[in-house]
Coordinates of C-alpha atoms in Angstrom, one line a residue:
Chain L
M66 CA -108.2 -105.9 56.1
S67 CA -111.9 -106.8 55.3
D68 CA -111.8 -109.9 56.3
A69 CA -111.3 -111.9 59.9
I70 CA -108.2 -112.6 61.2
M71 CA -106.1 -115.2 59.4
T72 CA -102.4 -116.2 59.5
P73 CA -100.5 -116.8 56.0
A74 CA -100.4 -120.5 55.3
A75 CA -96.5 -120.8 54.5
V76 CA -93.1 -119.5 55.7
A77 CA -92.0 -116.8 53.5
P78 CA -90.4 -118.3 50.4
S79 CA -87.1 -116.8 50.3
P80 CA -86.3 -114.6 53.6
I81 CA -82.7 -114.7 52.7
R82 CA -83.3 -113.0 49.1
T83 CA -85.7 -110.8 50.5
I84 CA -82.9 -109.7 52.7
A85 CA -80.0 -109.3 50.8
A86 CA -81.9 -107.1 48.1
K87 CA -83.3 -104.8 50.8
D88 CA -79.8 -104.4 52.1
I89 CA -78.5 -104.0 48.8
R90 CA -80.8 -101.3 47.9
D91 CA -79.9 -99.8 50.9
A92 CA -76.5 -99.9 51.0
L93 CA -77.0 -98.1 47.6
R94 CA -79.1 -96.1 48.8
D95 CA -76.6 -94.3 51.5
R96 CA -74.1 -94.2 49.4
F97 CA -71.6 -95.5 51.4
V98 CA -70.1 -98.6 49.6
L99 CA -70.3 -96.1 46.3
I100 CA -68.0 -94.1 48.3
V101 CA -65.9 -96.3 49.8
T102 CA -65.0 -97.8 46.5
V103 CA -64.6 -94.6 44.6
F104 CA -61.3 -94.6 47.3
L105 CA -60.7 -98.0 46.7
G106 CA -60.5 -97.5 43.1
I107 CA -58.7 -94.3 43.3
A108 CA -56.3 -95.5 45.7
A109 CA -55.3 -98.4 43.2
V110 CA -55.0 -96.8 40.2
V111 CA -52.6 -94.4 42.0
A112 CA -50.6 -97.0 43.0
L113 CA -50.6 -98.7 39.6
L114 CA -49.9 -95.2 37.9
T115 CA -47.0 -94.9 40.4
G116 CA -45.7 -98.6 38.8
A117 CA -46.4 -97.6 35.6
I118 CA -44.3 -94.3 35.9
A119 CA -41.7 -96.4 37.2
L120 CA -41.6 -98.7 34.2
R121 CA -41.4 -95.7 32.2
N122 CA -38.7 -94.3 33.9
D123 CA -36.5 -97.9 33.3
V124 CA -37.5 -97.7 29.6
A125 CA -36.1 -94.0 29.5
T126 CA -32.9 -95.3 30.9
Y127 CA -32.4 -98.0 28.9
D128 CA -33.7 -96.2 25.9
A129 CA -31.0 -93.0 26.7
A130 CA -28.2 -96.1 27.6
K131 CA -28.8 -97.7 24.4
A132 CA -28.7 -94.4 22.3
T133 CA -25.3 -93.8 23.9
L134 CA -24.1 -97.2 23.1
L135 CA -25.1 -96.5 19.6
A136 CA -23.4 -93.7 19.5
L137 CA -20.7 -94.8 20.7
G138 CA -20.8 -97.4 17.6
K139 CA -21.1 -100.4 20.1
S140 CA -23.8 -102.7 20.4
A141 CA -26.8 -102.3 22.1
G142 CA -27.0 -105.7 22.7
E143 CA -25.0 -105.6 25.8
I144 CA -27.3 -103.7 28.1
K145 CA -30.5 -105.9 28.9
A146 CA -33.9 -104.6 27.8
P147 CA -36.0 -103.7 30.4
E148 CA -38.8 -106.8 30.6
F149 CA -42.7 -105.7 30.5
Y150 CA -45.2 -107.9 31.9
P151 CA -48.3 -105.1 32.4
L152 CA -50.0 -107.5 34.9
R153 CA -46.8 -107.0 37.3
L154 CA -47.9 -102.9 37.6
L155 CA -51.0 -104.5 39.7
R156 CA -48.6 -105.4 42.7
G157 CA -49.1 -101.7 44.6
A158 CA -53.5 -101.9 43.3
I159 CA -53.3 -105.7 45.3
E160 CA -51.5 -104.1 48.2
Q161 CA -54.3 -101.9 48.7
I162 CA -56.5 -104.2 48.1
E163 CA -55.0 -106.3 50.8
I164 CA -55.2 -103.2 53.6
I165 CA -57.6 -101.1 52.4
G166 CA -60.3 -103.6 51.1
A167 CA -59.9 -105.9 54.0
A168 CA -60.4 -102.3 56.3
I169 CA -63.4 -101.2 54.0
S170 CA -65.0 -105.1 54.5
I171 CA -64.5 -104.4 58.6
L172 CA -66.6 -101.2 58.1
I173 CA -69.2 -103.0 55.6
G174 CA -69.8 -105.6 58.4
Y175 CA -70.2 -103.4 61.2
R176 CA -72.5 -101.5 59.7
A177 CA -74.6 -104.7 58.1
A178 CA -75.1 -105.5 61.7
A179 CA -75.3 -102.3 63.7
S180 CA -77.9 -100.8 61.7
E181 CA -80.2 -103.6 62.4
R182 CA -80.0 -103.1 66.0
G183 CA -79.6 -99.4 66.1
R184 CA -82.9 -99.3 64.3
Q185 CA -84.5 -102.2 66.4
T186 CA -85.8 -103.6 62.8
L187 CA -83.4 -106.8 64.3
A188 CA -86.0 -107.8 66.8
L189 CA -88.8 -107.1 63.9
M190 CA -87.1 -109.5 61.6
L191 CA -86.7 -112.1 64.4
T192 CA -90.1 -112.2 65.0
R193 CA -91.0 -113.1 61.3
P194 CA -91.5 -116.6 60.3
M195 CA -88.0 -117.4 59.5
R196 CA -85.5 -119.1 61.2
P197 CA -82.1 -116.9 62.6
W198 CA -79.8 -118.3 60.2
Q199 CA -81.2 -117.1 57.6
F200 CA -81.3 -113.4 58.7
V201 CA -77.9 -114.0 58.7
A202 CA -77.8 -115.9 55.3
G203 CA -79.5 -113.0 53.9
K204 CA -77.1 -110.6 55.5
A205 CA -74.1 -111.8 54.7
L206 CA -75.4 -112.8 51.1
A207 CA -75.8 -108.9 50.7
G208 CA -72.4 -108.2 52.2
I209 CA -70.2 -110.5 50.2
A210 CA -72.4 -109.5 47.0
L211 CA -71.7 -105.7 47.5
L212 CA -68.0 -106.3 48.1
A213 CA -68.0 -108.5 44.9
G214 CA -69.3 -105.7 43.0
G215 CA -67.0 -103.2 44.3
L216 CA -63.9 -105.1 43.8
A217 CA -65.4 -105.9 40.1
L218 CA -65.7 -101.7 39.4
V219 CA -62.1 -101.4 41.3
L220 CA -60.7 -104.1 39.1
G221 CA -62.8 -103.4 36.0
M222 CA -61.1 -99.9 36.4
L223 CA -57.4 -101.2 36.8
T224 CA -57.7 -103.7 33.7
A225 CA -59.2 -100.6 31.7
V226 CA -56.0 -97.9 33.0
L227 CA -53.5 -100.6 32.4
H228 CA -55.2 -101.6 28.9
L229 CA -54.4 -98.1 28.2
S230 CA -51.6 -96.9 29.6
S231 CA -49.4 -99.9 29.2
G232 CA -49.2 -99.7 25.6
V233 CA -49.4 -103.4 24.5
G234 CA -53.1 -104.4 25.7
L235 CA -53.9 -107.2 27.5
V236 CA -54.1 -111.0 26.5
P237 CA -57.4 -113.3 27.3
D238 CA -54.7 -115.1 29.4
D239 CA -54.2 -111.5 31.4
L240 CA -57.9 -111.1 32.1
L241 CA -58.4 -114.3 33.0
R242 CA -55.5 -113.9 35.8
I243 CA -57.4 -110.9 36.7
A244 CA -61.1 -112.7 37.0
I245 CA -59.3 -115.2 38.8
V246 CA -57.8 -112.5 41.7
W247 CA -61.4 -110.7 41.5
G248 CA -62.6 -114.0 42.9
V249 CA -60.0 -114.6 45.8
A250 CA -60.5 -110.9 46.8
V251 CA -64.2 -111.4 47.3
A252 CA -63.2 -114.4 49.5
Y253 CA -61.0 -112.5 51.1
S254 CA -63.2 -109.7 51.8
A255 CA -65.4 -111.8 52.7
C256 CA -63.2 -112.7 55.9
F257 CA -62.9 -109.4 57.0
F258 CA -67.0 -108.4 56.7
L259 CA -67.7 -111.9 58.5
V260 CA -65.7 -111.0 61.4
A261 CA -66.9 -107.6 61.6
F262 CA -70.8 -108.4 61.8
I263 CA -70.2 -111.7 64.0
L264 CA -68.6 -110.0 66.8
T265 CA -71.0 -106.7 65.7
L266 CA -74.0 -109.4 66.0
H267 CA -72.7 -111.1 69.2
M268 CA -71.0 -108.3 71.4
R269 CA -72.7 -106.2 73.9
Q270 CA -71.2 -103.2 72.8
I271 CA -71.5 -102.6 68.8
S272 CA -68.4 -100.0 69.5
H273 CA -66.4 -102.5 70.9
A274 CA -67.2 -104.9 68.3
L275 CA -65.6 -102.7 65.6
L276 CA -62.8 -102.2 68.0
A277 CA -61.9 -106.0 68.0
A278 CA -63.0 -106.3 64.4
F279 CA -60.3 -103.5 63.4
A280 CA -57.5 -105.4 66.2
V281 CA -58.4 -108.5 64.1
W282 CA -57.4 -106.7 60.8
L283 CA -53.9 -104.6 62.3
T284 CA -52.9 -108.3 63.9
L285 CA -53.9 -110.2 60.4
V286 CA -53.2 -107.4 57.9
L287 CA -49.9 -105.5 59.0
I288 CA -48.5 -108.0 61.8
A289 CA -48.1 -110.9 61.3
P290 CA -47.1 -111.1 57.3
Q291 CA -44.4 -108.1 58.5
V292 CA -43.3 -110.3 61.8
G293 CA -43.0 -113.0 59.0
D294 CA -40.9 -111.1 56.8
T295 CA -38.7 -109.4 59.2
L296 CA -37.9 -112.8 60.5
D297 CA -36.9 -114.1 57.4
P298 CA -32.9 -114.4 57.8
D299 CA -32.6 -114.3 53.9
N300 CA -34.4 -110.9 53.8
Q301 CA -31.7 -109.4 55.7
V302 CA -30.0 -107.8 53.3
A303 CA -31.3 -106.5 50.0
G304 CA -30.9 -109.1 47.4
G305 CA -30.9 -111.3 49.8
V306 CA -28.5 -112.9 52.6
F307 CA -27.3 -116.1 50.5
A308 CA -27.2 -114.0 47.1
Q309 CA -25.1 -111.2 48.6
L310 CA -22.7 -114.3 50.1
Q311 CA -22.7 -116.2 47.2
I312 CA -24.0 -119.1 49.1
S313 CA -24.4 -122.3 46.7
K314 CA -28.1 -124.0 46.9
P315 CA -27.1 -127.1 49.1
D316 CA -25.0 -124.8 51.6
Q317 CA -28.1 -122.6 51.6
T318 CA -30.2 -125.8 52.9
Q319 CA -27.5 -127.1 54.8
I320 CA -27.5 -123.7 56.8
M321 CA -31.1 -123.3 56.9
K322 CA -31.6 -127.0 58.8
G323 CA -29.7 -125.6 61.6
F324 CA -32.6 -122.8 61.7
A325 CA -35.7 -125.8 61.5
T326 CA -37.5 -124.6 64.8
F327 CA -37.3 -120.7 63.9
E328 CA -38.3 -121.5 60.5
A329 CA -41.4 -123.4 61.4
L330 CA -42.3 -120.7 63.7
R331 CA -41.5 -117.8 61.4
N332 CA -43.8 -119.3 58.9
G333 CA -46.3 -120.1 61.5
I334 CA -46.7 -116.6 61.9
E335 CA -47.0 -115.9 57.9
E336 CA -49.5 -118.8 57.7
A337 CA -51.6 -117.7 60.8
S338 CA -52.6 -114.4 58.4
V339 CA -55.1 -115.1 55.4
T340 CA -53.8 -112.0 54.2
K341 CA -50.3 -113.9 53.4
H342 CA -52.1 -116.4 51.6
F343 CA -53.8 -113.8 49.6
E344 CA -50.6 -111.8 48.5
R345 CA -48.5 -115.2 47.8
F346 CA -51.9 -116.6 45.5
T347 CA -52.5 -113.1 43.9
F348 CA -48.4 -112.3 43.4
A349 CA -48.0 -115.7 42.0
V350 CA -51.4 -115.8 39.3
L351 CA -50.1 -112.2 38.2
G352 CA -46.8 -113.0 37.9
I353 CA -45.5 -109.8 40.3
K354 CA -43.4 -112.4 42.4
S355 CA -40.2 -113.3 39.9
T356 CA -40.5 -117.0 40.5
Y357 CA -43.7 -116.7 38.5
T358 CA -43.5 -114.4 36.3
G359 CA -44.0 -115.4 32.4
M360 CA -45.0 -118.7 33.7
A361 CA -48.2 -120.9 32.3
L362 CA -51.3 -120.6 34.6
W363 CA -51.8 -123.5 35.2
P364 CA -48.5 -124.6 36.7
V365 CA -49.4 -121.2 39.3
L366 CA -52.6 -122.4 40.2
V367 CA -51.3 -125.7 40.8
E368 CA -48.3 -124.6 43.6
M369 CA -50.7 -121.7 44.7
T370 CA -53.9 -124.6 45.7
S371 CA -52.7 -123.9 49.3
N372 CA -52.9 -120.8 49.8
L373 CA -56.5 -120.9 48.0
I374 CA -57.6 -123.8 50.1
W375 CA -56.9 -121.6 53.4
I376 CA -58.7 -118.4 52.2
V377 CA -61.8 -121.1 51.3
M378 CA -61.5 -122.9 54.2
T379 CA -61.3 -118.9 56.5
V380 CA -64.4 -117.5 54.8
L381 CA -66.3 -121.1 55.2
G382 CA -65.6 -121.2 58.9
L383 CA -66.5 -118.0 59.4
G384 CA -69.8 -118.4 57.1
A385 CA -70.6 -121.7 59.0
L386 CA -69.9 -119.6 62.8
A387 CA -72.3 -117.1 61.6
L388 CA -75.1 -119.2 61.0
A389 CA -74.5 -121.2 64.2
L390 CA -74.3 -119.0 67.0
P391 CA -77.3 -118.6 68.3
L392 CA -78.5 -114.3 68.3
N393 CA -78.5 -113.2 72.0
P394 CA -82.1 -111.1 72.7
D395 CA -79.9 -109.0 74.6
R396 CA -78.0 -108.1 71.5
L397 CA -81.3 -106.9 69.8
A398 CA -80.5 -103.2 70.2
K399 CA -77.8 -101.2 70.1
A400 CA -75.8 -100.5 73.1
Chain T
M537 CA -113.3 -116.0 80.4
S538 CA -113.4 -117.4 77.0
D539 CA -110.6 -119.2 75.3
P540 CA -107.2 -118.1 76.1
I541 CA -105.1 -117.0 73.5
I542 CA -101.9 -116.5 75.6
M543 CA -100.9 -118.8 78.3
T544 CA -98.0 -119.0 80.7
D545 CA -97.1 -121.5 82.9
K546 CA -94.5 -120.9 85.6
L547 CA -92.4 -118.7 82.5
T548 CA -88.9 -117.7 84.2
Q549 CA -85.6 -116.1 82.7
S550 CA -82.7 -115.4 84.5
F551 CA -80.2 -113.3 83.5
D552 CA -76.7 -112.9 85.7
G553 CA -78.7 -115.3 88.4
V554 CA -81.2 -112.7 89.0
R555 CA -84.5 -113.8 88.0
A556 CA -86.0 -111.2 85.3
V557 CA -89.4 -113.4 85.0
D558 CA -90.0 -115.2 87.7
S559 CA -92.6 -118.4 87.3
L560 CA -95.4 -116.3 85.3
T561 CA -98.6 -118.1 85.2
L562 CA -101.1 -116.0 83.2
E563 CA -104.1 -116.1 80.7
I564 CA -105.3 -113.8 78.6
A565 CA -108.4 -114.0 76.9
K566 CA -108.8 -114.2 72.9
G567 CA -109.8 -110.5 72.3
E568 CA -108.8 -108.5 75.3
V569 CA -106.6 -105.6 75.2
F570 CA -104.0 -106.2 78.0
G571 CA -102.0 -103.5 79.8
F572 CA -99.0 -105.0 81.2
L573 CA -97.8 -102.6 84.1
G574 CA -94.7 -102.5 86.0
H575 CA -91.6 -100.5 87.3
N576 CA -88.3 -100.1 84.8
G577 CA -86.9 -103.5 85.1
A578 CA -89.8 -105.2 86.3
G579 CA -89.5 -107.8 83.3
K580 CA -92.1 -106.5 81.2
T581 CA -89.9 -106.3 78.1
T582 CA -88.4 -110.4 78.9
T583 CA -91.8 -111.5 78.7
V584 CA -92.8 -110.3 75.3
Q585 CA -89.3 -111.3 73.8
M586 CA -90.3 -114.6 75.3
L587 CA -93.7 -114.4 73.9
T588 CA -92.8 -113.3 70.6
T589 CA -90.3 -116.6 70.4
L590 CA -87.1 -113.1 70.4
A591 CA -85.6 -114.9 73.7
K592 CA -86.2 -118.7 75.2
P593 CA -87.4 -119.0 78.5
A594 CA -85.0 -120.7 81.1
S595 CA -87.8 -122.8 82.0
G596 CA -91.4 -122.8 82.3
T597 CA -93.4 -122.5 78.9
A598 CA -96.3 -120.5 77.1
R599 CA -98.6 -120.7 74.2
V600 CA -99.5 -118.2 72.0
A601 CA -102.6 -118.4 69.5
G602 CA -102.4 -122.0 70.3
H603 CA -98.5 -122.8 69.4
D604 CA -96.0 -123.6 72.0
I605 CA -93.1 -120.7 72.5
R606 CA -90.2 -123.7 72.5
T607 CA -91.2 -126.6 70.1
D608 CA -92.9 -124.6 67.3
P609 CA -91.8 -120.8 67.4
L610 CA -92.5 -120.6 63.5
S611 CA -96.4 -121.2 64.3
V612 CA -96.2 -118.4 67.1
R613 CA -94.2 -116.5 64.9
R614 CA -97.0 -116.4 62.0
S615 CA -99.8 -115.6 64.8
I616 CA -98.2 -112.5 65.9
G617 CA -97.3 -108.8 65.1
Y618 CA -94.6 -107.2 67.2
V619 CA -93.6 -103.4 67.8
P620 CA -90.6 -102.5 69.8
E621 CA -90.6 -99.3 71.6
N622 CA -88.4 -96.9 69.6
V623 CA -88.8 -98.7 66.2
R624 CA -87.3 -97.0 63.4
L625 CA -87.2 -99.0 59.8
Y626 CA -85.3 -98.1 57.2
D627 CA -84.4 -94.4 56.8
T628 CA -83.9 -94.6 53.2
Q629 CA -87.2 -96.5 52.2
T630 CA -90.2 -95.5 51.9
A631 CA -93.1 -96.6 53.8
T632 CA -94.0 -98.7 51.4
E633 CA -90.5 -100.2 50.4
N634 CA -90.3 -100.9 54.8
L635 CA -93.8 -102.2 54.7
L636 CA -93.4 -104.6 51.4
F637 CA -89.9 -106.3 53.3
F638 CA -92.0 -107.2 55.8
A639 CA -94.3 -108.2 54.2
R640 CA -92.4 -110.7 52.1
L641 CA -90.4 -111.8 55.5
S642 CA -93.9 -112.5 56.6
G643 CA -95.2 -114.7 53.3
V644 CA -98.1 -112.2 52.8
E645 CA -99.6 -113.3 49.7
A646 CA -100.1 -110.0 47.0
P647 CA -98.0 -107.9 49.1
Q648 CA -98.6 -105.0 47.2
A649 CA -102.3 -104.9 47.5
R650 CA -102.1 -105.3 51.0
V651 CA -99.6 -102.5 52.1
A652 CA -101.8 -100.0 50.5
E653 CA -104.5 -101.9 52.2
V654 CA -102.8 -101.0 55.7
L655 CA -101.8 -98.1 54.9
D656 CA -105.5 -97.0 54.2
L657 CA -106.0 -98.4 57.5
L658 CA -103.9 -96.5 59.1
D659 CA -104.6 -93.3 57.4
C660 CA -101.2 -93.3 56.0
T661 CA -101.6 -93.3 52.8
Y662 CA -99.7 -89.9 52.0
L663 CA -97.0 -91.4 53.8
A664 CA -96.8 -94.2 50.9
H665 CA -93.8 -92.7 48.6
Q666 CA -91.8 -90.8 51.7
R667 CA -89.0 -92.0 52.9
V668 CA -89.0 -93.2 56.6
G669 CA -85.7 -91.2 57.4
G670 CA -88.1 -87.7 57.4
F671 CA -90.6 -89.0 59.5
S672 CA -91.5 -87.9 62.7
K673 CA -91.8 -90.1 65.8
G674 CA -95.7 -90.6 65.3
M675 CA -95.5 -91.2 61.8
R676 CA -92.9 -93.9 62.5
Q677 CA -94.6 -95.7 64.7
R678 CA -98.0 -95.9 62.8
V679 CA -95.5 -97.3 60.1
G680 CA -94.4 -99.7 62.3
L681 CA -97.4 -100.4 64.1
A682 CA -98.4 -101.5 59.9
Q683 CA -95.6 -103.7 59.5
A684 CA -97.2 -105.7 62.5
I685 CA -100.5 -106.1 61.2
L686 CA -99.3 -106.5 57.3
H687 CA -100.0 -110.7 57.8
R688 CA -103.2 -109.8 60.2
P689 CA -102.0 -111.7 63.1
S690 CA -104.4 -112.9 65.8
V691 CA -102.1 -111.2 68.8
L692 CA -100.4 -107.6 68.7
F693 CA -97.5 -107.3 71.1
L694 CA -96.6 -103.4 71.4
D695 CA -93.4 -102.8 73.9
E696 CA -94.2 -99.2 74.9
P697 CA -96.0 -98.1 72.1
T698 CA -96.9 -94.5 73.2
S699 CA -93.3 -93.7 74.3
G700 CA -92.0 -90.3 73.2
L701 CA -95.4 -89.5 71.9
D702 CA -97.1 -86.0 72.1
P703 CA -101.0 -86.6 73.3
M704 CA -102.0 -86.0 69.7
G705 CA -99.9 -88.6 68.6
I706 CA -101.0 -90.6 71.6
K707 CA -105.0 -90.5 70.9
M708 CA -104.2 -91.4 67.3
L709 CA -102.1 -94.4 68.5
R710 CA -105.2 -95.1 70.8
D711 CA -107.6 -95.3 68.1
L712 CA -106.0 -97.5 66.2
I713 CA -105.3 -99.7 69.0
I714 CA -109.3 -100.0 69.9
R715 CA -110.1 -100.3 66.1
L716 CA -107.6 -103.0 65.4
N717 CA -109.3 -104.6 68.8
I718 CA -113.1 -104.0 67.7
E719 CA -113.1 -104.1 64.0
F720 CA -110.5 -107.1 63.5
G721 CA -110.5 -108.9 67.0
M722 CA -106.8 -108.7 67.1
T723 CA -105.8 -109.6 71.2
I724 CA -103.5 -106.9 72.4
F725 CA -100.9 -107.0 74.3
M726 CA -99.2 -103.9 75.4
N727 CA -96.6 -103.1 77.5
T728 CA -96.8 -99.3 79.1
H729 CA -96.4 -97.1 81.9
L730 CA -99.0 -94.8 81.3
I731 CA -101.6 -95.3 83.9
S732 CA -103.8 -92.9 81.7
E733 CA -103.9 -95.3 78.7
I734 CA -104.3 -98.4 80.6
A735 CA -108.2 -97.2 81.6
K736 CA -108.9 -95.7 78.1
T737 CA -107.8 -98.8 76.4
C738 CA -107.4 -101.8 78.0
T739 CA -110.0 -104.6 78.8
S740 CA -107.8 -106.3 81.7
I741 CA -104.4 -105.2 83.2
A742 CA -101.4 -107.2 85.0
V743 CA -98.7 -105.5 87.3
L744 CA -94.9 -107.3 87.4
S745 CA -93.0 -106.5 90.2
H746 CA -89.3 -107.9 90.1
G747 CA -90.2 -110.4 87.9
K748 CA -93.7 -111.9 89.6
L749 CA -96.8 -111.4 88.8
V750 CA -98.9 -109.2 91.8
F751 CA -101.8 -108.1 90.2
H752 CA -104.3 -109.4 87.5
D753 CA -108.0 -108.4 86.9
R754 CA -110.2 -106.9 84.1
I755 CA -110.8 -103.2 83.7
E756 CA -114.1 -103.3 85.2
A757 CA -113.7 -104.9 88.5
V758 CA -110.1 -102.5 89.0
T759 CA -112.3 -99.2 88.1
A760 CA -115.3 -100.4 90.1
R761 CA -113.3 -101.3 93.2
Y762 CA -110.7 -98.4 92.9
G763 CA -112.5 -95.4 90.7
D764 CA -110.6 -92.8 88.4
D765 CA -107.5 -92.4 87.0
A766 CA -105.9 -91.5 90.4
A767 CA -107.3 -94.4 92.0
L768 CA -105.8 -96.8 89.4
E769 CA -102.5 -95.0 89.8
E770 CA -102.7 -95.2 94.1
L771 CA -103.3 -99.1 93.1
Y772 CA -100.4 -99.5 90.8
L773 CA -98.1 -97.7 93.0
S774 CA -98.9 -99.8 95.9
L775 CA -98.0 -102.7 94.0
T776 CA -94.7 -101.4 92.8
P777 CA -91.3 -101.1 95.0
V778 CA -90.6 -97.5 93.7
G779 CA -94.3 -96.9 95.0
R780 CA -94.2 -98.6 97.9
L781 CA -90.9 -96.3 99.0
A782 CA -92.7 -93.0 98.1
G783 CA -95.6 -94.1 100.1
A784 CA -93.0 -95.1 103.1
A785 CA -91.0 -91.6 102.7
A786 CA -94.5 -90.0 103.1

């Protein structure tokens, strides 16, 4: 400090990038993100291997039946060979991302805001020559980048395990589908990150903010999709009520007209949950839902556009809310 | 009084209908070390939050380093440094990394060189590559002070800077404050409870009680009129509700 007092000439060149870079370095050093990513990865791989074992059992059963038929001198064509779509094995892993991934995103969002309040560094940053929204943008960028990295690791690991365990290998179309699912999973996780971040930044008690974020998680991830499924008349019997009763499609439509209000309500509950949209989209793209198994990618994407729009609009809406809400000086420190 | 660097005009802030700061009108000259005294909840921190642009006043206004806190907060922020009470910084990062972060946010050119310069100024070079998580309270306070002066502010706001420090830490911090004031001409605005520190460090003092300014004078005038630290304490207590209560009980 050899010269007299002077003030810097301009606004900091890129406070958003500076804050994001600091947060990423901080997160990697305290290993929390790494640990939860490994945890999610293990849960997802276990789910994948469970699916692979079930498929292997199906194949073994088929092989045994085929051998028996051949030994009896009959044609093996009388029994249907199990179809093998490797991406369908990702069902359990997608469900882990849907449930555990969302919970982890909440923890990361909570920590992003709580750590700044606890260290008094939020007040320090806001007295630097930058706008409050730049602070929010920097934190959100870092959080979403960490989620993207974590999900890339998990899906990368799943792809490798799938490739090795399936024995048939993955084609470029499969890889493209996994890449699309990764992008949508990042947007989906970002929704929960932003919910927790906004609540922790703006609620007086940060512990209450965490509870509120998990209440949102419980409602959107567990309750709403389950309520929607449970209330579906066709889900009341395994294989579907209509199928079991052998009711034709026109009759099904006629019967369902009598439940129009009920169906609107049931569907509304499902539609309110971003988790359901994520599930519908990913299950369709990966061919997990039988309607879309073996279907070309583009028609699936076209059909799933509304689900994608819902997810994107949710994350953009939450992002806009985070940027627009004014920071309360009472919330600069931990309470 | 030379040119005021901080001017407040009927600055007011309310929380839940209670006036935390009530029509505060104050002028602080450039180059002062200003001690802002008051009981807990008097409104000192709220005043600092408004002057540092962390909070918007309900009414009234203020100018810091010539900039209006309402209409030109970015210019105010470029002109000030701020050290909140019990600042912890980022535990997993070294002192240098912490300071580089704040230097970049402040738009400091050649941040590496400036960080080294400030660490040297505060005799903290040996802390440069140590993680802040392992620092004592005194060390943290010095790094906290370092982040506040990286961009060479003209006004430095310190909120209870000696809180939790041992006598050695208090003396080191006091010496630093005086040095920043004398060598670099920084105006220091200091919230504190320590009367003894006020007498040793400040050039002017003010007392806030229930959001209202009840006393403001230069330290020479105060010491000439009231004498030693004990008399200064008497003065402070007579101006605050807690002190008046104690006096009545006696």
